[in-house]
XYZ file of C-alpha atoms in Angstrom:
660
model
C 68.822 78.794 -61.787
C 66.372 80.592 -59.567
C 63.546 79.879 -62.061
C 64.378 76.172 -62.075
C 64.327 76.056 -58.274
C 60.982 77.874 -58.154
C 59.540 75.507 -60.775
C 60.738 72.473 -58.883
C 59.287 73.778 -55.629
C 55.911 74.469 -57.234
C 55.864 70.991 -58.710
C 56.589 69.395 -55.318
C 53.883 71.450 -53.566
C 51.231 70.603 -56.184
C 52.152 66.926 -56.280
C 52.098 66.668 -52.486
C 48.700 68.393 -52.409
C 47.043 66.365 -55.169
C 48.471 62.943 -54.350
C 46.203 62.074 -51.362
C 43.006 62.608 -53.385
C 44.055 60.890 -56.618
C 43.676 57.223 -57.366
C 47.005 55.377 -57.836
C 46.309 54.995 -61.568
C 46.047 58.747 -61.932
C 49.062 59.655 -59.836
C 51.580 58.643 -62.511
C 49.740 60.682 -65.164
C 49.677 63.791 -62.987
C 53.368 63.450 -62.105
C 54.374 63.247 -65.767
C 52.200 66.221 -66.600
C 53.710 68.349 -63.847
C 57.240 67.415 -64.960
C 56.736 69.579 -68.049
C 55.501 72.628 -66.113
C 56.726 75.827 -67.735
C 57.279 79.184 -66.116
C 54.304 81.454 -65.396
C 50.658 81.037 -64.721
C 50.009 79.638 -68.220
C 52.187 76.605 -67.568
C 50.551 76.021 -64.191
C 47.062 76.362 -65.704
C 47.934 73.854 -68.428
C 49.168 71.451 -65.779
C 45.929 71.729 -63.801
C 43.859 71.336 -66.964
C 45.831 68.246 -67.965
C 45.390 66.776 -64.503
C 41.648 67.397 -64.664
C 41.407 65.697 -68.068
C 43.346 62.732 -66.754
C 41.090 62.467 -63.744
C 38.027 62.587 -65.952
C 39.332 59.742 -68.120
C 40.216 57.663 -65.093
C 36.764 58.106 -63.593
C 34.616 57.258 -66.635
C 33.235 54.210 -64.875
C 32.338 56.215 -61.803
C 30.473 58.834 -63.841
C 28.696 56.035 -65.623
C 27.511 54.741 -62.266
C 26.367 58.204 -61.288
C 24.283 58.434 -64.442
C 22.713 55.056 -63.793
C 20.236 56.295 -61.196
C 18.112 53.163 -61.151
C 21.019 51.119 -59.839
C 22.718 53.235 -57.210
C 20.488 56.210 -56.546
C 23.054 58.842 -57.674
C 22.826 61.326 -60.514
C 24.750 64.089 -62.201
C 22.849 67.161 -63.335
C 22.248 67.280 -67.076
C 24.956 69.124 -68.990
C 27.106 69.700 -65.923
C 30.413 67.972 -65.148
C 32.303 68.286 -61.855
C 35.953 67.475 -61.245
C 37.306 67.572 -57.703
C 41.035 67.354 -57.119
C 42.134 68.175 -53.571
C 39.733 71.084 -53.377
C 40.512 72.434 -56.881
C 37.141 72.538 -58.592
C 36.281 73.186 -62.203
C 32.696 73.462 -63.346
C 31.527 73.831 -66.906
C 28.046 73.324 -68.283
C 28.685 70.888 -71.090
C 32.183 72.270 -72.013
C 35.577 70.675 -71.401
C 38.090 72.501 -69.251
C 40.873 72.430 -71.824
C 41.094 71.785 -75.552
C 42.722 68.823 -77.204
C 46.069 70.569 -77.295
C 46.146 71.054 -73.555
C 45.697 74.823 -73.901
C 43.473 76.102 -71.097
C 40.071 77.412 -72.119
C 39.392 81.099 -71.636
C 38.181 82.042 -68.194
C 34.376 82.311 -67.927
C 31.815 82.876 -65.228
C 30.946 79.181 -65.118
C 34.549 78.010 -64.767
C 35.604 78.204 -61.152
C 38.904 77.402 -59.479
C 38.793 77.267 -55.690
C 41.570 76.659 -53.211
C 39.201 75.567 -50.472
C 39.668 71.822 -50.062
C 36.127 71.372 -48.698
C 34.245 73.506 -51.238
C 33.099 70.604 -53.387
C 32.657 67.089 -52.099
C 32.226 63.853 -53.907
C 28.563 63.020 -54.428
C 27.355 60.698 -51.709
C 25.900 57.319 -52.598
C 22.323 57.151 -51.287
C 21.424 54.309 -48.973
C 18.198 52.360 -49.390
C 16.563 54.184 -46.466
C 17.553 57.546 -47.942
C 16.015 56.582 -51.274
C 12.860 55.500 -49.474
C 12.607 58.847 -47.675
C 13.049 60.762 -50.936
C 10.319 58.689 -52.600
C 7.965 59.238 -49.660
C 8.555 62.987 -49.807
C 8.073 62.905 -53.557
C 4.769 61.074 -53.239
C 3.527 63.568 -50.650
C 4.525 66.545 -52.795
C 2.834 64.914 -55.788
C -0.382 64.518 -53.794
C -0.169 68.244 -53.003
C 0.105 69.026 -56.699
C 3.746 70.186 -56.589
C 4.717 68.168 -59.649
C 7.555 70.397 -60.837
C 9.157 70.155 -57.417
C 8.823 66.388 -57.572
C 10.487 66.258 -60.992
C 13.404 68.354 -59.747
C 13.746 66.224 -56.604
C 13.797 62.989 -58.580
C 16.246 64.427 -61.135
C 18.699 65.740 -58.556
C 18.538 62.673 -56.296
C 18.585 60.160 -59.121
C 15.656 58.314 -57.548
C 12.484 57.118 -59.206
C 9.085 57.791 -57.664
C 7.580 54.653 -59.135
C 8.137 52.224 -61.983
C 7.320 53.717 -65.428
C 4.853 50.908 -66.081
C 3.096 51.729 -62.821
C 2.896 55.404 -63.746
C 1.334 54.558 -67.078
C -1.092 52.171 -65.402
C -2.071 54.785 -62.807
C -2.776 57.415 -65.456
C -4.928 55.050 -67.485
C -6.990 54.094 -64.423
C -7.492 57.717 -63.363
C -8.563 58.656 -66.889
C -10.884 55.658 -67.138
C -9.083 54.181 -70.138
C -9.897 50.628 -69.159
C -8.642 48.826 -72.264
C -5.229 50.470 -71.942
C -5.144 49.783 -68.211
C -5.930 46.133 -68.880
C -3.093 46.029 -71.410
C -0.735 47.537 -68.823
C -1.337 44.519 -66.601
C 0.742 42.411 -68.970
C 3.739 44.656 -68.330
C 3.122 44.662 -64.589
C 2.636 40.894 -64.321
C 6.337 40.231 -63.807
C 6.397 42.808 -60.972
C 3.425 41.475 -59.008
C 3.648 39.777 -55.658
C 1.211 38.227 -53.237
C -0.184 40.669 -50.633
C -0.466 37.941 -48.007
C 1.737 35.310 -46.462
C 0.146 32.736 -48.764
C 2.093 32.590 -52.002
C -0.081 33.328 -55.041
C 1.172 33.167 -58.601
C 1.440 36.378 -60.673
C -1.160 34.942 -63.051
C -3.746 34.754 -60.283
C -2.819 38.240 -59.079
C -3.200 39.575 -62.604
C -6.616 37.923 -62.758
C -7.711 39.614 -59.536
C -6.525 43.016 -60.741
C -8.277 42.547 -64.068
C -11.493 41.648 -62.273
C -11.329 44.858 -60.244
C -10.758 46.923 -63.388
C -13.658 45.337 -65.252
C -15.930 45.703 -62.244
C -15.262 49.461 -62.209
C -15.798 49.619 -65.976
C -19.106 47.770 -65.627
C -20.402 50.045 -62.868
C -19.474 53.192 -64.772
C -21.313 51.931 -67.852
C -24.398 51.311 -65.736
C -24.218 54.761 -64.162
C -23.991 56.330 -67.633
C -27.133 54.377 -68.617
C -25.120 52.362 -71.172
C -26.916 49.158 -70.306
C -25.944 47.272 -73.467
C -22.259 48.093 -72.987
C -22.485 47.083 -69.336
C -24.135 43.803 -70.338
C -21.353 43.190 -72.849
C -18.719 43.744 -70.155
C -20.539 41.368 -67.839
C -21.013 38.587 -70.396
C -17.930 38.850 -72.607
C -15.290 40.088 -70.158
C -16.140 39.417 -66.513
C -17.886 36.046 -66.783
C -15.190 34.345 -68.940
C -12.648 35.081 -66.190
C -14.385 32.385 -64.105
C -13.383 34.273 -60.988
C -15.567 35.202 -58.003
C -18.801 34.017 -59.555
C -20.704 34.997 -56.442
C -19.676 38.600 -56.956
C -20.653 38.396 -60.649
C -24.168 37.342 -59.614
C -24.367 40.382 -57.357
C -23.101 42.642 -60.138
C -25.714 41.275 -62.532
C -28.422 42.300 -60.081
C -27.382 45.936 -60.462
C -28.833 45.843 -63.984
C -32.220 46.231 -62.323
C -31.336 49.562 -60.702
C -33.697 52.234 -61.968
C -31.380 55.218 -61.583
C -27.782 56.148 -60.708
C -28.511 56.950 -57.049
C -30.039 53.520 -56.580
C -26.965 51.911 -58.143
C -24.536 53.802 -55.920
C -26.534 52.949 -52.816
C -26.863 49.228 -53.553
C -23.263 48.819 -54.744
C -21.928 50.988 -51.877
C -19.953 52.788 -54.562
C -18.907 56.432 -54.843
C -19.879 56.690 -58.491
C -17.901 57.455 -61.608
C -15.063 59.850 -60.974
C -11.837 60.511 -59.083
C -13.039 59.215 -55.715
C -13.974 55.701 -56.845
C -10.990 55.404 -59.181
C -8.594 56.477 -56.444
C -10.133 53.885 -54.154
C -9.715 51.321 -56.917
C -6.032 52.249 -57.276
C -5.556 51.751 -53.540
C -6.867 48.192 -53.907
C -4.790 47.484 -57.011
C -1.605 48.720 -55.355
C -1.727 45.922 -52.793
C -0.771 43.503 -55.570
C 2.344 45.489 -56.492
C 5.501 45.776 -54.391
C 6.300 49.257 -52.989
C 9.391 49.426 -55.189
C 7.012 49.519 -58.168
C 4.167 51.623 -56.735
C 4.141 53.175 -53.267
C 1.178 52.464 -51.010
C -1.208 55.439 -51.018
C -0.401 58.324 -48.662
C 2.465 56.341 -47.195
C 4.178 59.291 -45.495
C 0.986 60.351 -43.728
C 0.451 56.757 -42.621
C 3.926 56.558 -41.091
C 3.549 59.919 -39.371
C 0.151 58.945 -37.986
C 1.584 55.693 -36.646
C 4.441 57.594 -34.994
C 2.031 60.024 -33.331
C -0.216 57.209 -32.118
C 2.746 55.282 -30.734
C 3.954 58.317 -28.813
C 0.483 58.835 -27.404
C 0.219 55.212 -26.351
C 3.547 55.457 -24.553
C 2.572 58.695 -22.798
C 1.644 57.796 -19.221
C -0.644 60.790 -18.747
C -2.390 60.989 -22.114
C -6.073 61.105 -21.233
C -7.828 62.703 -24.192
C -9.463 61.483 -27.365
C -7.079 59.990 -29.910
C -7.570 62.087 -33.020
C -6.433 59.981 -35.968
C -5.698 63.082 -38.067
C -2.409 64.963 -38.131
C -3.900 68.456 -38.204
C -4.402 68.513 -34.433
C -0.748 67.911 -33.582
C 2.631 69.405 -34.302
C 5.110 67.108 -35.994
C 7.995 69.298 -34.846
C 7.923 68.132 -31.218
C 7.570 64.803 -29.455
C 4.242 64.193 -27.763
C 4.198 64.860 -24.020
C 1.366 65.341 -21.534
C 1.860 67.046 -18.210
C 0.813 65.524 -14.904
C -1.042 68.777 -14.289
C -3.515 67.775 -16.991
C -4.301 64.550 -15.114
C -6.942 64.180 -12.327
C -4.401 64.345 -9.513
C -5.672 67.443 -7.707
C -8.548 67.829 -5.253
C -11.204 70.009 -6.868
C -13.979 69.504 -4.335
C -14.566 67.837 -0.962
C -18.115 66.627 -0.294
C -18.841 66.538 3.443
C -22.629 66.048 3.587
C -22.357 62.453 4.873
C -22.009 62.182 8.652
C -20.317 58.777 8.811
C -18.075 56.470 6.801
C -18.683 56.588 3.025
C -18.571 53.047 1.698
C -19.356 53.432 -1.992
C -19.506 55.916 -4.861
C -20.516 55.509 -8.490
C -20.952 57.904 -11.438
C -24.013 57.397 -13.636
C -23.522 55.991 -17.126
C -24.082 59.391 -18.739
C -21.611 61.035 -16.346
C -24.091 63.689 -15.144
C -24.669 62.278 -11.648
C -22.733 60.712 -8.783
C -24.310 58.447 -6.149
C -22.634 57.948 -2.773
C -23.639 55.434 -0.080
C -22.734 55.704 3.591
C -22.872 54.018 6.944
C -25.150 56.899 7.951
C -28.021 55.009 6.140
C -28.342 57.527 3.304
C -27.678 57.657 -0.414
C -26.878 61.091 -1.808
C -27.261 61.773 -5.513
C -25.087 64.617 -6.790
C -25.470 66.534 -10.040
C -22.368 67.191 -12.154
C -22.732 70.590 -13.827
C -21.053 71.796 -17.002
C -18.067 73.157 -15.065
C -17.656 69.710 -13.461
C -18.686 70.942 -10.024
C -20.963 68.661 -7.959
C -24.122 69.883 -6.223
C -26.474 67.910 -3.992
C -29.478 66.743 -5.999
C -31.365 64.263 -3.770
C -30.945 62.416 -0.490
C -32.439 58.913 -0.325
C -32.980 57.718 3.245
C -34.087 54.673 5.188
C -31.334 52.110 4.616
C -31.192 50.816 8.157
C -27.924 48.896 7.816
C -26.091 51.477 5.763
C -25.266 51.381 2.028
C -22.244 49.415 0.864
C -23.029 48.972 -2.847
C -24.835 50.933 -5.584
C -25.748 50.117 -9.195
C -27.210 52.435 -11.857
C -29.653 51.028 -14.398
C -28.393 51.179 -18.019
C -30.531 54.271 -18.751
C -29.747 55.867 -15.336
C -33.452 55.965 -14.421
C -33.102 53.662 -11.431
C -30.557 53.148 -8.683
C -30.288 49.987 -6.568
C -28.773 50.141 -3.090
C -27.459 47.179 -1.087
C -26.284 46.934 2.508
C -23.475 45.083 4.358
C -23.330 41.359 5.150
C -26.141 41.302 7.715
C -28.578 43.196 5.471
C -31.370 41.140 3.848
C -33.002 44.057 2.022
C -32.489 45.753 -1.317
C -33.803 49.188 -2.373
C -34.686 50.176 -5.946
C -35.067 53.950 -6.314
C -36.421 56.071 -9.144
C -33.719 58.713 -9.296
C -35.764 61.232 -11.272
C -38.642 61.328 -8.809
C -36.805 60.269 -5.656
C -39.451 57.619 -5.019
C -38.749 54.095 -3.768
C -40.128 51.741 -6.409
C -39.200 48.425 -4.782
C -37.958 47.271 -1.412
C -37.062 43.628 -1.860
C -36.480 40.994 0.804
C -36.957 37.302 0.151
C -36.019 36.142 3.626
C -34.729 37.708 6.826
C -31.912 35.199 6.702
C -30.717 36.444 3.300
C -27.682 38.590 2.757
C -28.079 40.786 -0.343
C -24.778 42.622 -0.580
C -24.203 42.887 -4.326
C -26.280 43.605 -7.416
C -25.848 43.901 -11.197
C -28.215 45.098 -13.935
C -29.024 43.075 -17.021
C -28.193 45.148 -20.153
C -31.897 45.186 -21.102
C -32.632 47.314 -18.020
C -35.622 45.171 -17.094
C -33.920 42.631 -14.838
C -31.179 42.492 -12.251
C -29.313 39.828 -10.278
C -28.460 40.016 -6.599
C -26.875 37.812 -3.983
C -24.724 37.508 -0.883
C -22.405 35.316 1.118
C -25.161 33.313 2.760
C -25.907 31.403 -0.444
C -28.518 33.587 -2.167
C -28.302 34.229 -5.901
C -31.483 35.638 -7.482
C -32.645 37.112 -10.783
C -35.538 39.564 -10.354
C -37.674 42.037 -12.301
C -38.127 45.731 -11.459
C -40.904 44.942 -8.983
C -38.699 42.539 -7.030
C -40.419 39.417 -8.333
C -38.160 36.376 -8.348
C -37.532 35.131 -11.910
C -34.739 32.608 -11.345
C -32.461 31.491 -8.561
C -29.223 29.577 -8.200
C -28.870 27.569 -5.044
C -25.790 27.311 -2.888
C -23.698 30.088 -4.442
C -22.065 32.348 -1.862
C -21.705 35.568 -3.816
C -19.167 38.272 -3.019
C -19.565 40.435 -6.149
C -21.627 40.330 -9.391
C -21.414 41.579 -12.984
C -23.649 41.048 -16.049
C -21.901 40.710 -19.411
C -23.102 42.372 -22.586
C -24.575 39.186 -24.048
C -27.497 39.597 -21.600
C -27.161 35.934 -20.629
C -23.940 35.481 -18.665
C -23.546 36.638 -15.077
C -20.105 36.705 -13.480
C -19.966 36.040 -9.750
C -17.020 35.931 -7.379
C -17.585 33.486 -4.540
C -16.026 32.294 -1.315
C -13.877 29.753 -3.199
C -11.524 32.500 -4.460
C -12.825 32.287 -7.998
C -15.045 33.970 -10.570
C -17.513 31.763 -12.373
C -19.850 32.446 -15.292
C -23.528 31.568 -14.805
C -26.065 31.305 -17.616
C -29.624 31.641 -16.304
C -31.152 30.547 -19.617
C -29.622 27.081 -19.926
C -28.574 26.829 -16.256
C -24.915 26.169 -17.027
C -21.871 27.522 -15.228
C -18.129 27.459 -15.786
C -14.970 28.515 -14.024
C -13.254 31.608 -15.470
C -10.826 32.990 -12.862
C -9.093 31.203 -10.032
C -7.088 33.146 -7.443
C -5.138 31.912 -4.426
C -6.681 34.459 -2.071
C -10.207 35.812 -1.501
C -11.589 38.104 -4.214
C -13.037 41.046 -2.290
C -14.511 42.805 -5.328
C -14.148 43.033 -9.103
C -15.250 45.136 -12.051
C -15.251 44.516 -15.812
C -14.161 46.752 -18.708
C -16.751 48.117 -21.122
C -15.807 45.646 -23.849
C -16.174 42.725 -21.437
C -12.615 41.546 -22.071
C -10.780 42.537 -18.874
C -11.608 42.113 -15.209
C -10.062 44.133 -12.382
C -9.884 42.280 -9.067
C -9.144 43.495 -5.551
C -7.602 40.430 -3.922
C -7.169 40.160 -0.163
C -3.548 40.774 0.967
C -2.460 40.847 -2.698
C -3.751 44.093 -4.142
C -5.113 44.768 -7.617
C -4.949 42.098 -10.355
C -5.884 42.404 -14.031
C -7.326 39.326 -15.769
C -8.145 38.600 -19.395
C -11.557 36.918 -19.293
C -11.359 35.585 -22.854
C -7.965 33.939 -22.467
C -8.495 33.281 -18.747
C -5.016 34.463 -17.824
C -3.625 36.865 -15.245
C -2.310 39.851 -17.194
C -0.763 42.067 -14.531
C -0.355 42.659 -10.794
C -0.343 46.318 -9.812
C 2.002 47.432 -7.077
C 1.732 49.978 -4.288
C -1.766 49.557 -2.914
C -2.346 48.308 0.634
C -5.118 45.701 0.606
C -6.063 43.607 3.609
C -9.482 42.035 4.138
C -11.487 45.236 3.746
C -13.697 45.434 0.677
C -12.127 48.022 -1.613
C -13.558 48.798 -5.040
C -11.272 49.720 -7.932
C -12.246 50.890 -11.423
C -11.203 51.359 -15.018
C -11.204 54.919 -16.262
C -9.883 57.691 -18.421
C -10.203 57.860 -22.160
C -10.467 54.400 -23.688
C -10.197 53.003 -20.137
C -6.421 53.277 -20.340
C -6.111 53.827 -16.583
C -6.867 51.978 -13.387
C -7.624 53.519 -9.999
C -8.054 51.950 -6.578
C -8.525 52.963 -2.995
C -6.182 51.698 -0.309
C -5.976 51.081 3.411
C -3.052 53.534 3.643
C -5.521 56.425 3.000
C -4.374 56.991 -0.600
C -5.818 56.698 -4.069
C -3.520 54.888 -6.512
C -3.613 55.346 -10.281
C -1.824 53.150 -12.812
C -1.574 53.187 -16.549
C -3.109 49.896 -17.609
C 0.182 48.707 -19.146
C 2.370 49.649 -16.185
C 2.595 47.810 -12.879
C 3.966 50.829 -11.012
C 1.583 53.661 -10.067
C 1.838 56.896 -12.034
C 0.075 58.856 -9.275
C -0.584 58.518 -5.527
C -3.303 60.895 -4.393
C -3.220 62.013 -0.776
C -5.844 63.910 1.194
C -8.039 61.332 2.878
C -7.313 60.575 6.526
C -8.686 57.011 6.670
C -9.148 53.998 4.373
C -10.335 54.822 0.866
C -13.114 52.293 0.203
C -14.122 53.053 -3.367
C -13.152 55.056 -6.430
C -15.217 55.878 -9.513
C -14.011 57.446 -12.774
C -16.483 59.553 -14.718
C -17.259 57.586 -17.918
C -17.837 60.740 -19.975
C -15.374 63.242 -18.488
C -11.950 61.526 -18.491
C -10.477 64.118 -16.133
C -12.967 63.565 -13.278
C -12.455 60.991 -10.505
C -14.298 60.447 -7.209
C -13.126 58.649 -4.067
C -15.073 57.663 -0.916
C -13.426 57.169 2.464
C -14.024 56.094 6.024
C -13.159 59.692 6.975
C -16.725 60.594 5.948
C -15.788 62.596 2.865
C -15.980 62.178 -0.879
C -13.172 63.822 -2.822
C -13.484 64.935 -6.436
C -10.201 64.868 -8.318
C -9.378 66.711 -11.511
C -6.580 68.498 -13.387
C -4.652 71.323 -11.743
C -7.192 74.104 -11.042
C -4.807 76.823 -12.179
C -1.437 77.051 -13.920
C 1.338 79.537 -13.417
C 3.167 81.042 -16.370
C 5.859 78.371 -16.405
C 3.293 75.564 -16.296
C 1.299 77.161 -19.093
C 4.393 77.365 -21.247
C 5.102 73.710 -20.514
C 1.619 72.738 -21.628
C 1.967 74.787 -24.781
C 5.023 72.722 -25.610
C 2.921 69.577 -25.508
C 2.462 68.793 -29.135
C -0.842 66.983 -28.757
C -3.238 69.285 -26.932
C -6.286 67.811 -28.669
C -8.525 67.862 -25.624
């Protein structure tokens, strides 16, 4: 009686434990099996073995799916079967748990029974993104030569690195077995797709791939001095394709190359070997979908894009963008500290004795010129530690100096005065000698100047209607009548001159064909403007409005920057930093404002001046060096934090992209 009660209790406990994890179709089988449980561990073991066999029969379809790795991305290890029933796990390499008579197999080291319900979990079905990640990792490991690791990864995950036909094709190309590679194209034809938005038939794609293969074959024959074989490829294989005949004519010209070096130079080809064949494979892959053959070095490409995107979004990133991954850590997000940015006063230049109206770094970044109401121009030398020392003082500008322009080679410096100044000074910076003092008329107002890119001419003008083009001796070459110029800039085409005028606009003037056109139209006076190095963007200081960014090609207002105080004083802003990603401007509230080019709000407000900041200049060579000139009579040099405490240093070490 007691044995029957114990048996019944055991049956109820096992049934209640197994039921939640068994499919309804298996529940009835397990219940019937447990109904015949005998006394002792042998009866219980037979019951468990019978239940496991029943579960295995009921899950044949699921195991079949697991083995079909191409369809669902799952796999079961060869020779190993797993059965999970409410945490009871049996594992046997290729052997069944019980024999046909239901007698449990002898215990062995590879047969395990665990009571932990979470010890073995059902194999997870891989999502498409998970398969993609595994393939990317596999490709990277393969490129590193870890082929056994790749095989194990693909076997365990049930994924496929690339289509078998693609693998065969790749091997034939790398080995230079061109006939076999050409034959492989027939298998790959059904898998091809157009690399562009324009739909192209697989036949045409196959033709293009075949042409690339034969071109490589032809060049390798020529390099090996097998001229007759090369000629046969050209006549009997390439020409009958009737594809890209212009290229075939070029290829035929390579028959005249006297030696291999000449061939490689004229064909711009790496020569026979792994390098050229790998490059060929990269081209061929574009005609195959990534499910068939992954694009080359795809994981590195994605990582590089991620790093570049983080850098672009970093407000303070001001160093060269290294396209490689070796200079960064992939374990941390990119972050630059404000302490690395030119936000700190490094030097205060006090040699001027009155308001400083203008400052400008030379094109090579080794000098800074400052102009003042005190009638002098001071040229400063920038040493290797980025400290500035007085180099020369240029005197005699009776009205003061409100504008300066370096020649393209930094040999000369032109100085202009305020509105009532009719003179212009052209200095030789190296010798300190005045080469030209130009004045066409005492009624002129020459307040702005710009160099032609050839360095032999310059344009100048003012608000009284003068607009001249002159040579280095001040001789008048051309003039444009009736243009009241506020600010000037010469574009890189050496023909077009941009001029802001009193009609709140910027127009383009061509001195060669005497044509002009409207480019920018504002609603308020344009006090000054500057243009980016590539000639695409213009930065305007607009009266009562602040700083505006215009696209000169599309002729649209891109962005209005906030924060700066701009009345009717002439304030000069500038592009700066690496790749000209930043914008800086003075302000009537005694501050220097810095924006990231893509952000309307300032990322830094630099304080220190006590009066209006008239001009700022960013060193074109040293991205971390900025100068500002103020009515307080000083020039401030801004740079990164001069020293860092321990905590700051640790913070910078955490920045994953210290490539400066």
